Amino acid sequence: MANPRFSALQTIQNRIPVPPITRKARPSEIFGENVFSKTVMKHYLSKEVYKKLLAAMEHGATIDREIADPVSSAIKAWALDKGATHFTHWFQPLTGMAAEKHDSFLEFADEEAIDKFSGDELAQQEPDASSFPNGGLRSTFEARGYTAWDCSSPVFIFETTYGKTLCIPTIFVSYTGESLDYKIPLLKSMAALDKAAVDVCNFFDKRIKRVVPTLGAEQEYFLMDEAYYNLRPDLILSGRTLMGASPARGQQLDDHYFGAIPERAFAFMNELEFEALKMGIPLKTRHNEVAPSQFECAPRFEEMNVAVDHGQILMDLIDRIARKHKLRALLHEKPFAGINGSGKHNNWSMGTDTGKNLLTPGSNPQENLMFLVFFSTVIKAVYEYADVLRASISSAGNDHRLGANEAPPAIVSVFIGSQLSKMLDEIVSPSRKRKKDQPSAYMKLGISKIPELFLDNTDRNRTSPFAFTGNKFEFRAVGSSANSARPMIVLNTAVAELLQEFKKKVDAKIKRGRKKEAAMLDVIREFLKTSKAIRFEGDGYSDEWVKEAEARGLANVKQTPHAMDAYLSEKAVNLFFNNGIFGKEELHARYEVFIENYLNKIKIEADLMADMGLTAAIPPAVNYQRTLLSNIEAAADAGLNKKVVAAQVKIVEKIGGYINDIVDLGEELAKAREKADKQADATAEAKAYAEDVFPYFEKIRSAIDSLEMLVPDELWSLPKYREMLFVK
Ligand code: ADP
Ligand code: MG
């Protein structure tokens, strides 16, 4: 039989490019075409209903029954006009991808076919969703789960080649009110942040009534031809390559980064952008990333709830459209060992209803003080809840990426740039050397020197997991396949908590007679002092940092089961409970879901490792050994000097050694699994897998990769790194 690798190569060379999509209009004209937007609402709704719906949208409420009927009629009319045939409540269970269950508009009334979509169908559904992860919540409480429209996120139409579906973004909740999704806690964390931030804003400006967190998430991914993908069971089942020798040419040359986008990838991106824009996703940038065949796209930032929904839709689109182009998109955090992994950089800030970005330094002392309040509070929040933030980005996939040489380490730290650092240090301990005629700026609040400092936008540090980038923080440690809501829930809540603390402290000082501005500066100083350890300006990839971080008492938790402990700490339980995000059971349920998810992934990988070692790596090696052995035998028969085939004997022995390693290590791995499986609970089991089973992956892989480098190319049937990464 022909080597499937070579057949794949042939297929790829004969690919006919997907015909280009014809854009019937400019991007600005197609933007939001498939969204039930405010403009569309105005057109389809009566003035009175429109006003009520708008109010509900702004307050993040679910809609009241009174307007559900007229709104659903309008949505139905719009969706049918657009050619949609089905509708679905679209929600975000803890599986990671969005879920949907389609119902047809079609109904039969008195033998007649009609299109129906009632207020009830819009407002609430009870999907048979019992198989979504719930961490035991629904067996303890109630089996039923409900979805209800979250009208702060617009209804949209999802269009595929074969049809259009009306999607209603919904929350997913159990009968007794526990959240089973990402959206409910996200909305709650946004509300907590809103309240706490408005309270603090009102120290400065009483007109501010609303603060929303904003999110702009950059999405990295790899593209690969589907013919190769289909030959890699590890990619199909685990999303990453579990084996594969390093290509001679890795990313050393860095020539892919921002280079010309290859034609097929370009065709894919073009279509991705087109479809995303139609759904109102403000996709703005596209470019090559550092690794070969790695790309990135980024929408403009939006209100967080909508940005999170859009992030989920975007991942779905990337996956679907890649398939149309005979490509596969890899959203895994680390599809290839030794090559850069993929992240989803969460750019985060807070915006007011008066149009102010709270992380933009102002142009006068008062505005600068306001900036400093929020800036130092965020730093303090990250310091206080670093472990929970670390937990919120943990997954089996991201474990491979964090701390690998090209991604931020598992140590949470904050980068703010050297100039801001200097300024903060100066605030904490004003230098004595100030000239006489220059009054102590900080006492008088003439912090007027700050604005110029911000113009320097080159002060960047790509090695930091949490970096200030001029007017926002960028949480770079988030994994590429993650739902951004998970870390954003923690960040919003932690900042809300510290803003409350800030206010409480300032109020107490004012009560004791301290001036408002001076009181705020006191607390800023205190926050900066006590959170100093989290600030790091150096190279986050270096070994020195690992040592220094340890000396500073910062945690460096490398694996998910250990990182997740933070969710169960008293501090985390109190944080989430006091801010109304999760009850203790809900938090625990979430913990269980993530631990289960980790276990499932690592078990699949363990199965694959053993299976692929035996069925894909050993057979071609044995084949080659046989050839060599008959050669050696023939040489002996011909009476040749042993020296003639000495090297071949060595190779036969080497191959034998690696084969033995694969089999022996496989047996050890099986034993380690047996032991891990006997642990009393999922926590202990997950930790045992992380500590005792996982290390075998690397060892077995190393033996397999050694074989790959010994066995003749024509015998090896798993696509190699150089092919998957470089052949376009
Ligand atoms: P940079 O040069 O820092 O990467 P970009 O303008 O390319 O800046 O922004 C990167 C991402 O950050 C984009 O998704 C952008 O929309 C987002 N972003 C910009 N401002 C904000 C903000 N105030 N809040 C949240 N995200 C923001
Ligand atoms: Mg980036």
CSV table of C-alpha atoms and ligand atoms in Angstrom, one decimal, residues 218-220 257 287 289 296 345 347 462 474 476, ligand 2:
chain,number,residue,atom,x,y,z
A,218,GLU,CA,-7.0,38.6,20.2
A,219,GLN,CA,-7.4,35.1,18.9
A,220,GLU,CA,-4.4,33.0,17.8
A,257,TYR,CA,5.7,36.8,11.6
A,287,HIS,CA,-1.8,38.7,10.4
A,289,GLU,CA,1.9,35.0,14.0
A,296,GLU,CA,-4.2,35.8,14.6
A,345,HIS,CA,-5.0,37.9,24.8
A,347,ASN,CA,-7.5,43.3,26.5
A,462,ARG,CA,5.7,40.5,25.6
A,474,GLU,CA,-3.7,42.8,28.4
A,476,ARG,CA,-1.9,37.4,27.8
B,2,MG,MG,-0.9,39.3,20.1
